[in-house]
PDB file of C-alpha atoms in Angstrom:
ATOM      1  CA  MET A1030     128.485   3.256 -61.500  1.00  0.00           C
ATOM      2  CA  LYS A1031     125.295   4.729 -60.053  1.00  0.00           C
ATOM      3  CA  LYS A1032     122.406   4.419 -62.480  1.00  0.00           C
ATOM      4  CA  LEU A1033     120.874   7.735 -63.491  1.00  0.00           C
ATOM      5  CA  ARG A1034     117.213   8.018 -62.608  1.00  0.00           C
ATOM      6  CA  LEU A1035     114.649   9.770 -64.753  1.00  0.00           C
ATOM      7  CA  LEU A1036     113.076  12.614 -62.811  1.00  0.00           C
ATOM      8  CA  PRO A1037     109.287  12.707 -62.490  1.00  0.00           C
ATOM      9  CA  ILE A1038     107.290  15.234 -64.514  1.00  0.00           C
ATOM     10  CA  PHE A1039     104.619  17.618 -63.209  1.00  0.00           C
ATOM     11  CA  THR A1040     102.507  19.464 -65.766  1.00  0.00           C
ATOM     12  CA  ILE A1041     100.933  22.900 -65.333  1.00  0.00           C
ATOM     13  CA  LYS A1042      98.654  24.006 -68.207  1.00  0.00           C
ATOM     14  CA  ASP A1043     100.495  21.935 -70.843  1.00  0.00           C
ATOM     15  CA  THR A1044     103.940  23.038 -69.603  1.00  0.00           C
ATOM     16  CA  ARG A1045     106.067  20.167 -68.341  1.00  0.00           C
ATOM     17  CA  PHE A1046     108.311  20.578 -65.298  1.00  0.00           C
ATOM     18  CA  LEU A1047     110.945  18.228 -63.900  1.00  0.00           C
ATOM     19  CA  VAL A1048     110.614  17.561 -60.166  1.00  0.00           C
ATOM     20  CA  ASP A1049     114.047  18.217 -58.630  1.00  0.00           C
ATOM     21  CA  ILE A1050     114.094  17.161 -54.975  1.00  0.00           C
ATOM     22  CA  GLU A1051     117.769  18.106 -54.557  1.00  0.00           C
ATOM     23  CA  LYS A1052     117.092  21.795 -55.172  1.00  0.00           C
ATOM     24  CA  GLN A1053     113.397  21.522 -54.223  1.00  0.00           C
ATOM     25  CA  VAL A1054     112.288  23.132 -57.472  1.00  0.00           C
ATOM     26  CA  LEU A1055     110.185  22.511 -60.551  1.00  0.00           C
ATOM     27  CA  ARG A1056     112.359  22.969 -63.646  1.00  0.00           C
ATOM     28  CA  GLN A1057     110.796  23.574 -67.057  1.00  0.00           C
ATOM     29  CA  THR A1058     111.767  20.701 -69.355  1.00  0.00           C
ATOM     30  CA  ASP A1059     112.310  22.842 -72.459  1.00  0.00           C
ATOM     31  CA  ASP A1060     113.879  25.767 -70.565  1.00  0.00           C
ATOM     32  CA  LEU A1061     115.957  24.403 -67.697  1.00  0.00           C
ATOM     33  CA  SER A1062     116.860  27.907 -66.523  1.00  0.00           C
ATOM     34  CA  ASN A1063     113.223  28.463 -65.547  1.00  0.00           C
ATOM     35  CA  GLU A1064     112.793  27.165 -62.009  1.00  0.00           C
ATOM     36  CA  ILE A1065     109.911  27.426 -59.549  1.00  0.00           C
ATOM     37  CA  SER A1066     111.005  26.974 -55.938  1.00  0.00           C
ATOM     38  CA  PHE A1067     108.886  24.982 -53.500  1.00  0.00           C
ATOM     39  CA  ILE A1068     110.349  27.122 -50.711  1.00  0.00           C
ATOM     40  CA  LYS A1069     110.431  30.664 -52.125  1.00  0.00           C
ATOM     41  CA  ASP A1070     107.634  30.615 -54.695  1.00  0.00           C
ATOM     42  CA  MET A1071     104.972  28.416 -53.070  1.00  0.00           C
ATOM     43  CA  GLN A1072     103.002  28.388 -49.843  1.00  0.00           C
ATOM     44  CA  ASP A1073     103.438  25.141 -47.926  1.00  0.00           C
ATOM     45  CA  LYS A1074      99.975  23.961 -46.870  1.00  0.00           C
ATOM     46  CA  GLY A1075     101.175  20.641 -45.489  1.00  0.00           C
ATOM     47  CA  ASN A1076      99.357  18.209 -47.776  1.00  0.00           C
ATOM     48  CA  HIS A1077      99.930  20.415 -50.834  1.00  0.00           C
ATOM     49  CA  TYR A1078     101.562  23.645 -52.011  1.00  0.00           C
ATOM     50  CA  LEU A1079      99.755  26.701 -53.319  1.00  0.00           C
ATOM     51  CA  LEU A1080     101.388  28.383 -56.303  1.00  0.00           C
ATOM     52  CA  ASN A1081     100.417  31.678 -57.920  1.00  0.00           C
ATOM     53  CA  TYR A1082     101.290  30.831 -61.510  1.00  0.00           C
ATOM     54  CA  ASP A1083     101.594  33.151 -64.495  1.00  0.00           C
ATOM     55  CA  PHE A1084     100.761  30.894 -67.443  1.00  0.00           C
ATOM     56  CA  THR A1085     102.212  33.345 -69.962  1.00  0.00           C
ATOM     57  CA  GLU A1086     105.570  33.647 -68.167  1.00  0.00           C
ATOM     58  CA  LYS A1087     105.366  30.044 -66.910  1.00  0.00           C
ATOM     59  CA  ARG A1088     106.565  31.000 -63.455  1.00  0.00           C
ATOM     60  CA  CYS A1089     105.596  32.603 -60.176  1.00  0.00           C
ATOM     61  CA  PRO A1090     105.110  36.307 -60.947  1.00  0.00           C
ATOM     62  CA  GLY A1091     107.378  38.752 -59.166  1.00  0.00           C
ATOM     63  CA  VAL A1092     104.916  41.562 -59.837  1.00  0.00           C
ATOM     64  CA  ILE A1093     101.359  40.924 -61.019  1.00  0.00           C
ATOM     65  CA  LEU A1094     100.908  43.066 -64.122  1.00  0.00           C
ATOM     66  CA  ASP A1095      97.889  41.262 -65.552  1.00  0.00           C
ATOM     67  CA  PRO A1096      95.686  39.400 -63.039  1.00  0.00           C
ATOM     68  CA  LEU A1097      93.986  37.584 -65.931  1.00  0.00           C
ATOM     69  CA  THR A1098      97.178  35.601 -66.585  1.00  0.00           C
ATOM     70  CA  ILE A1099      97.482  34.417 -62.965  1.00  0.00           C
ATOM     71  CA  ILE A1100      95.987  31.179 -61.712  1.00  0.00           C
ATOM     72  CA  ASP A1101      96.222  29.326 -58.408  1.00  0.00           C
ATOM     73  CA  VAL A1102      97.762  25.891 -58.751  1.00  0.00           C
ATOM     74  CA  GLN A1103      97.732  23.176 -56.111  1.00  0.00           C
ATOM     75  CA  VAL A1104     101.036  21.333 -56.315  1.00  0.00           C
ATOM     76  CA  PRO A1105     101.329  17.930 -54.599  1.00  0.00           C
ATOM     77  CA  PRO A1106     104.077  17.533 -51.981  1.00  0.00           C
ATOM     78  CA  LEU A1107     107.465  16.157 -52.951  1.00  0.00           C
ATOM     79  CA  VAL A1108     106.730  12.944 -51.037  1.00  0.00           C
ATOM     80  CA  GLU A1109     103.989  12.303 -53.611  1.00  0.00           C
ATOM     81  CA  LEU A1110     105.633  13.799 -56.691  1.00  0.00           C
ATOM     82  CA  ASP A1111     108.811  11.762 -56.188  1.00  0.00           C
ATOM     83  CA  ALA A1112     108.321   9.228 -53.411  1.00  0.00           C
ATOM     84  CA  GLU A1113     111.160   7.045 -54.698  1.00  0.00           C
ATOM     85  CA  GLY A1114     113.658   9.899 -54.720  1.00  0.00           C
ATOM     86  CA  MET A1115     112.605  11.249 -51.324  1.00  0.00           C
ATOM     87  CA  ALA A1116     112.837   7.800 -49.725  1.00  0.00           C
ATOM     88  CA  ALA A1117     116.326   7.265 -51.122  1.00  0.00           C
ATOM     89  CA  LYS A1118     117.551  10.751 -50.182  1.00  0.00           C
ATOM     90  CA  TYR A1119     116.317  10.670 -46.587  1.00  0.00           C
ATOM     91  CA  GLY A1120     117.046   7.024 -45.815  1.00  0.00           C
ATOM     92  CA  THR A1121     113.509   5.761 -45.409  1.00  0.00           C
ATOM     93  CA  THR A1122     111.019   3.656 -47.368  1.00  0.00           C
ATOM     94  CA  MET A1123     108.233   4.767 -49.657  1.00  0.00           C
ATOM     95  CA  GLU A1124     105.776   3.118 -47.276  1.00  0.00           C
ATOM     96  CA  GLN A1125     107.116   5.144 -44.334  1.00  0.00           C
ATOM     97  CA  LEU A1126     106.636   8.364 -46.295  1.00  0.00           C
ATOM     98  CA  LYS A1127     102.877   7.923 -46.361  1.00  0.00           C
ATOM     99  CA  GLY A1128     101.042  10.404 -44.163  1.00  0.00           C
ATOM    100  CA  LYS A1129     104.106  12.616 -43.689  1.00  0.00           C
ATOM    101  CA  THR A1130     104.604  16.141 -44.951  1.00  0.00           C
ATOM    102  CA  ASP A1131     107.717  17.249 -46.807  1.00  0.00           C
ATOM    103  CA  PHE A1132     108.830  19.193 -43.734  1.00  0.00           C
ATOM    104  CA  GLU A1133     108.502  16.132 -41.505  1.00  0.00           C
ATOM    105  CA  VAL A1134     110.649  14.100 -43.890  1.00  0.00           C
ATOM    106  CA  ILE A1135     113.307  16.713 -44.677  1.00  0.00           C
ATOM    107  CA  VAL A1136     113.736  17.969 -41.096  1.00  0.00           C
ATOM    108  CA  ASP A1137     114.479  15.426 -38.349  1.00  0.00           C
ATOM    109  CA  GLN A1138     111.543  15.977 -35.997  1.00  0.00           C
ATOM    110  CA  GLU A1139     113.257  14.456 -32.953  1.00  0.00           C
ATOM    111  CA  LEU A1140     116.255  16.757 -33.325  1.00  0.00           C
ATOM    112  CA  LEU A1141     113.942  19.729 -33.865  1.00  0.00           C
ATOM    113  CA  ALA A1142     111.947  18.896 -30.712  1.00  0.00           C
ATOM    114  CA  LEU A1143     115.150  18.701 -28.668  1.00  0.00           C
ATOM    115  CA  ARG A1144     116.319  22.039 -30.055  1.00  0.00           C
ATOM    116  CA  HIS A1145     112.974  23.654 -29.206  1.00  0.00           C
ATOM    117  CA  LYS A1146     113.408  22.357 -25.641  1.00  0.00           C
ATOM    118  CA  GLY A1147     116.665  24.293 -25.406  1.00  0.00           C
ATOM    119  CA  VAL A1148     119.147  21.499 -26.098  1.00  0.00           C
ATOM    120  CA  LEU A1149     122.080  23.107 -27.912  1.00  0.00           C
ATOM    121  CA  PRO A1150     123.869  21.384 -30.800  1.00  0.00           C
ATOM    122  CA  GLN A1151     127.304  19.830 -30.368  1.00  0.00           C
ATOM    123  CA  ILE A1152     130.227  19.509 -32.758  1.00  0.00           C
ATOM    124  CA  ASN A1153     133.168  17.123 -32.675  1.00  0.00           C
ATOM    125  CA  ILE A1154     136.504  18.909 -33.011  1.00  0.00           C
ATOM    126  CA  ALA A1155     139.502  16.575 -33.227  1.00  0.00           C
ATOM    127  CA  GLY A1156     137.781  13.962 -31.066  1.00  0.00           C
ATOM    128  CA  GLU A1157     136.378  16.371 -28.451  1.00  0.00           C
ATOM    129  CA  GLN A1158     132.731  17.421 -28.154  1.00  0.00           C
ATOM    130  CA  PHE A1159     131.937  21.145 -27.982  1.00  0.00           C
ATOM    131  CA  ILE A1160     128.565  22.785 -27.325  1.00  0.00           C
ATOM    132  CA  VAL A1161     127.526  25.351 -29.937  1.00  0.00           C
ATOM    133  CA  ASP A1162     126.130  28.522 -28.348  1.00  0.00           C
ATOM    134  CA  LEU A1163     125.323  31.105 -31.016  1.00  0.00           C
ATOM    135  CA  ARG A1164     123.801  33.516 -28.501  1.00  0.00           C
ATOM    136  CA  LEU A1165     127.178  33.844 -26.778  1.00  0.00           C
ATOM    137  CA  GLN A1166     129.089  33.253 -30.027  1.00  0.00           C
ATOM    138  CA  GLU A1167     131.155  30.487 -28.496  1.00  0.00           C
ATOM    139  CA  LEU A1168     131.991  26.797 -28.457  1.00  0.00           C
ATOM    140  CA  ARG A1169     132.201  25.293 -24.940  1.00  0.00           C
ATOM    141  CA  HIS A1170     133.813  21.980 -24.114  1.00  0.00           C
ATOM    142  CA  ALA A1171     130.911  19.595 -23.493  1.00  0.00           C
ATOM    143  CA  SER A1172     132.464  17.813 -20.490  1.00  0.00           C
ATOM    144  CA  ASN A1173     134.264  20.561 -18.610  1.00  0.00           C
ATOM    145  CA  PHE A1174     132.641  23.701 -20.094  1.00  0.00           C
ATOM    146  CA  HIS A1175     136.232  24.880 -20.440  1.00  0.00           C
ATOM    147  CA  PRO A1176     138.044  25.827 -22.573  1.00  0.00           C
ATOM    148  CA  VAL A1177     135.798  28.182 -24.490  1.00  0.00           C
ATOM    149  CA  ILE A1178     136.466  28.968 -28.144  1.00  0.00           C
ATOM    150  CA  SER A1179     135.057  32.204 -29.544  1.00  0.00           C
ATOM    151  CA  LEU A1180     133.371  31.893 -32.933  1.00  0.00           C
ATOM    152  CA  LYS A1181     134.578  35.429 -33.611  1.00  0.00           C
ATOM    153  CA  SER A1182     138.143  34.093 -33.667  1.00  0.00           C
ATOM    154  CA  PHE A1183     137.453  32.020 -36.773  1.00  0.00           C
ATOM    155  CA  ASP A1184     137.887  33.236 -40.334  1.00  0.00           C
ATOM    156  CA  LEU A1185     135.143  32.708 -42.893  1.00  0.00           C
ATOM    157  CA  THR A1186     136.022  30.954 -46.127  1.00  0.00           C
ATOM    158  CA  ASN A1187     135.683  33.001 -49.299  1.00  0.00           C
ATOM    159  CA  ASP A1188     132.261  31.525 -50.060  1.00  0.00           C
ATOM    160  CA  GLY A1189     131.061  32.345 -46.539  1.00  0.00           C
ATOM    161  CA  TRP A1190     129.822  28.837 -45.780  1.00  0.00           C
ATOM    162  CA  LYS A1191     132.555  27.626 -43.429  1.00  0.00           C
ATOM    163  CA  TYR A1192     134.592  28.790 -40.464  1.00  0.00           C
ATOM    164  CA  GLU A1193     138.282  27.894 -40.472  1.00  0.00           C
ATOM    165  CA  ALA A1194     141.217  28.321 -38.109  1.00  0.00           C
ATOM    166  CA  PHE A1195     144.439  26.727 -36.913  1.00  0.00           C
ATOM    167  CA  TYR A1196     143.873  24.596 -33.834  1.00  0.00           C
ATOM    168  CA  HIS A1197     146.005  22.884 -31.186  1.00  0.00           C
ATOM    169  CA  PRO A1198     144.173  19.712 -30.048  1.00  0.00           C
ATOM    170  CA  MET A1199     146.226  19.297 -26.855  1.00  0.00           C
ATOM    171  CA  MET A1200     145.564  22.879 -25.761  1.00  0.00           C
ATOM    172  CA  LYS A1201     142.026  22.749 -27.182  1.00  0.00           C
ATOM    173  CA  GLN A1202     142.475  26.294 -28.410  1.00  0.00           C
ATOM    174  CA  LEU A1203     142.782  28.179 -31.656  1.00  0.00           C
ATOM    175  CA  VAL A1204     146.310  29.353 -32.357  1.00  0.00           C
ATOM    176  CA  GLY A1205     147.906  31.984 -34.532  1.00  0.00           C
ATOM    177  CA  ILE A1206     150.634  31.228 -37.025  1.00  0.00           C
ATOM    178  CA  ASP A1207     153.972  33.033 -36.743  1.00  0.00           C
ATOM    179  CA  PRO A1208     154.423  34.914 -40.038  1.00  0.00           C
ATOM    180  CA  LYS A1209     158.186  34.208 -39.783  1.00  0.00           C
ATOM    181  CA  LEU A1210     157.642  30.454 -39.490  1.00  0.00           C
ATOM    182  CA  THR A1211     160.420  28.256 -40.935  1.00  0.00           C
ATOM    183  CA  GLU A1212     159.228  24.841 -39.674  1.00  0.00           C
ATOM    184  CA  PHE A1213     155.821  23.188 -39.421  1.00  0.00           C
ATOM    185  CA  PRO A1214     154.268  24.151 -36.060  1.00  0.00           C
ATOM    186  CA  ASP A1215     154.284  21.248 -33.634  1.00  0.00           C
ATOM    187  CA  GLY A1216     150.889  19.692 -32.879  1.00  0.00           C
ATOM    188  CA  VAL A1217     148.883  22.216 -34.910  1.00  0.00           C
ATOM    189  CA  ILE A1218     146.128  21.326 -37.381  1.00  0.00           C
ATOM    190  CA  LYS A1219     143.720  23.363 -39.470  1.00  0.00           C
ATOM    191  CA  ILE A1220     140.003  22.847 -38.929  1.00  0.00           C
ATOM    192  CA  GLN A1221     136.901  23.803 -40.874  1.00  0.00           C
ATOM    193  CA  LEU A1222     133.387  23.800 -39.482  1.00  0.00           C
ATOM    194  CA  PRO A1223     130.024  24.964 -40.821  1.00  0.00           C
ATOM    195  CA  ASN A1224     129.001  28.594 -40.495  1.00  0.00           C
ATOM    196  CA  GLU A1225     126.198  29.636 -38.140  1.00  0.00           C
ATOM    197  CA  ILE A1226     123.468  28.260 -40.405  1.00  0.00           C
ATOM    198  CA  GLY A1227     125.139  24.875 -40.595  1.00  0.00           C
ATOM    199  CA  LEU A1228     125.980  24.777 -36.884  1.00  0.00           C
ATOM    200  CA  ASP A1229     122.544  25.749 -35.581  1.00  0.00           C
ATOM    201  CA  PRO A1230     119.849  26.709 -38.114  1.00  0.00           C
ATOM    202  CA  VAL A1231     117.216  27.129 -35.386  1.00  0.00           C
ATOM    203  CA  GLY A1232     119.459  29.462 -33.382  1.00  0.00           C
ATOM    204  CA  THR A1233     120.405  31.365 -36.536  1.00  0.00           C
ATOM    205  CA  ALA A1234     116.758  31.909 -37.437  1.00  0.00           C
ATOM    206  CA  ARG A1235     116.024  33.260 -33.955  1.00  0.00           C
ATOM    207  CA  GLN A1236     119.092  35.473 -33.814  1.00  0.00           C
ATOM    208  CA  TYR A1237     118.574  37.107 -37.192  1.00  0.00           C
ATOM    209  CA  GLY A1238     114.771  37.094 -37.371  1.00  0.00           C
ATOM    210  CA  MET A1239     114.605  34.606 -40.244  1.00  0.00           C
ATOM    211  CA  GLY A1240     111.769  32.192 -40.989  1.00  0.00           C
ATOM    212  CA  GLU A1241     112.645  28.990 -39.160  1.00  0.00           C
ATOM    213  CA  ARG A1242     110.703  26.570 -41.385  1.00  0.00           C
ATOM    214  CA  GLU A1243     112.051  28.066 -44.596  1.00  0.00           C
ATOM    215  CA  LEU A1244     115.621  27.997 -43.287  1.00  0.00           C
ATOM    216  CA  LEU A1245     115.275  24.417 -42.066  1.00  0.00           C
ATOM    217  CA  ARG A1246     113.927  23.321 -45.436  1.00  0.00           C
ATOM    218  CA  CYS A1247     117.178  24.512 -47.014  1.00  0.00           C
ATOM    219  CA  HIS A1248     119.461  23.681 -44.079  1.00  0.00           C
ATOM    220  CA  PRO A1249     118.045  20.874 -41.902  1.00  0.00           C
ATOM    221  CA  ILE A1250     119.503  20.180 -38.459  1.00  0.00           C
ATOM    222  CA  GLN A1251     122.454  17.811 -38.786  1.00  0.00           C
ATOM    223  CA  LYS A1252     122.467  14.811 -36.467  1.00  0.00           C
ATOM    224  CA  GLU A1253     126.240  14.706 -36.098  1.00  0.00           C
ATOM    225  CA  LEU A1254     128.431  17.749 -36.617  1.00  0.00           C
ATOM    226  CA  LYS A1255     132.139  17.199 -37.090  1.00  0.00           C
ATOM    227  CA  ALA A1256     134.894  19.666 -37.922  1.00  0.00           C
ATOM    228  CA  ALA A1257     136.931  18.776 -40.982  1.00  0.00           C
ATOM    229  CA  VAL A1258     140.679  18.449 -40.422  1.00  0.00           C
ATOM    230  CA  ILE A1259     142.802  19.880 -43.228  1.00  0.00           C
ATOM    231  CA  PRO A1260     146.429  18.708 -43.439  1.00  0.00           C
ATOM    232  CA  LEU A1261     148.872  21.596 -43.087  1.00  0.00           C
ATOM    233  CA  SER A1262     150.415  20.442 -46.368  1.00  0.00           C
ATOM    234  CA  GLU A1263     147.186  21.566 -48.073  1.00  0.00           C
ATOM    235  CA  THR A1264     147.253  25.039 -46.520  1.00  0.00           C
ATOM    236  CA  ASN A1265     149.397  28.102 -47.168  1.00  0.00           C
ATOM    237  CA  ILE A1266     151.904  26.936 -44.529  1.00  0.00           C
ATOM    238  CA  PRO A1267     154.354  25.166 -46.920  1.00  0.00           C
ATOM    239  CA  ALA A1268     154.549  28.255 -49.144  1.00  0.00           C
ATOM    240  CA  LEU A1269     155.028  30.486 -46.085  1.00  0.00           C
ATOM    241  CA  ILE A1270     157.848  28.262 -44.793  1.00  0.00           C
ATOM    242  CA  GLN A1271     159.529  28.240 -48.195  1.00  0.00           C
ATOM    243  CA  ARG A1272     159.366  32.034 -48.493  1.00  0.00           C
ATOM    244  CA  ASN A1273     160.733  32.530 -44.989  1.00  0.00           C
ATOM    245  CA  ARG A1274     163.569  30.066 -45.538  1.00  0.00           C
ATOM    246  CA  GLU A1275     164.498  31.773 -48.778  1.00  0.00           C
ATOM    247  CA  GLN A1276     164.385  35.135 -47.031  1.00  0.00           C
ATOM    248  CA  LEU A1277     166.674  33.828 -44.273  1.00  0.00           C
ATOM    249  CA  ARG A1278     169.069  32.369 -46.825  1.00  0.00           C
ATOM    250  CA  GLN A1279     169.311  35.710 -48.609  1.00  0.00           C
ATOM    251  CA  GLU A1280     169.813  37.553 -45.316  1.00  0.00           C
ATOM    252  CA  HIS A1281     172.609  35.169 -44.290  1.00  0.00           C
ATOM    253  CA  GLN A1282     174.301  35.602 -47.653  1.00  0.00           C
ATOM    254  CA  GLU A1283     174.098  39.370 -47.293  1.00  0.00           C
ATOM    255  CA  ILE A1284     175.557  39.251 -43.766  1.00  0.00           C
ATOM    256  CA  ALA A1285     178.367  36.965 -44.924  1.00  0.00           C
ATOM    257  CA  ARG A1286     179.122  39.312 -47.806  1.00  0.00           C
ATOM    258  CA  ARG A1287     179.335  42.311 -45.483  1.00  0.00           C
ATOM    259  CA  ILE A1288     181.704  40.726 -42.972  1.00  0.00           C
ATOM    260  CA  ARG A1289     183.962  39.070 -45.554  1.00  0.00           C
ATOM    261  CA  PRO A1290     187.320  40.965 -45.727  1.00  0.00           C
ATOM    262  CA  LYS A1291     187.806  42.830 -48.982  1.00  0.00           C
ATOM    263  CA  HIS A1292     191.552  42.049 -49.171  1.00  0.00           C
ATOM    264  CA  ARG A1293     193.439  39.129 -47.802  1.00  0.00           C
ATOM    265  CA  PRO A1294     196.189  40.126 -45.338  1.00  0.00           C
ATOM    266  CA  ARG A1295     199.777  39.865 -46.593  1.00  0.00           C
ATOM    267  CA  PHE A1296     202.362  37.976 -44.575  1.00  0.00           C
TER     268      PHE A1296
END
């Protein structure tokens, strides 16, 4: 069992806050619902953060009603507040964290440099590499540049964080499911892949006019993207097959009833 680690404490004017590197927030120890975000509520100055802090509300003020209750607080970076946690989370050592900013640790700088040079991300779908091109809203086969899969052909999951579709690995194409299906479709799987933010956060920021650094802090570039394969047994396919088979059975019974002679012939 993984040993629970006590989170570090940062104090602002006698109010104690837990340092939560997973959510990148300060969380008030005696009111855990009160959170101050390093991304949304502070200005990242590199070697520290600048926080406008309302010491009566114990948070970053949405609207400044009384300037006398607002102070500027310099908050150390996460690599200093919780060096042990940051090293463990990002697979490095506490020694290697020294001299680096939070952004440099959280966001892979080599991957970011490649993306800024125009190198598009790639995702593995059922063993094949596809290039992610958000500008054209498509996935292109990395070796042959064909076939091309349109991102618009995917459905979004209910939470909006993943694309999903039925896929035929041999054809390397998305496929539709016959609503009258009575057997499992041959060679078809269901795949899930990240939405646009997960596929290409840099491209998403450019396309929608979002702040790149802020988006990358929440959604860093992933080194290896891979579509999840969902067994058809865990989809709605079994229920669809069962309904269709039952419908066919009822239809056959009705046909048999209609053609059955009402009276047996007499000899």
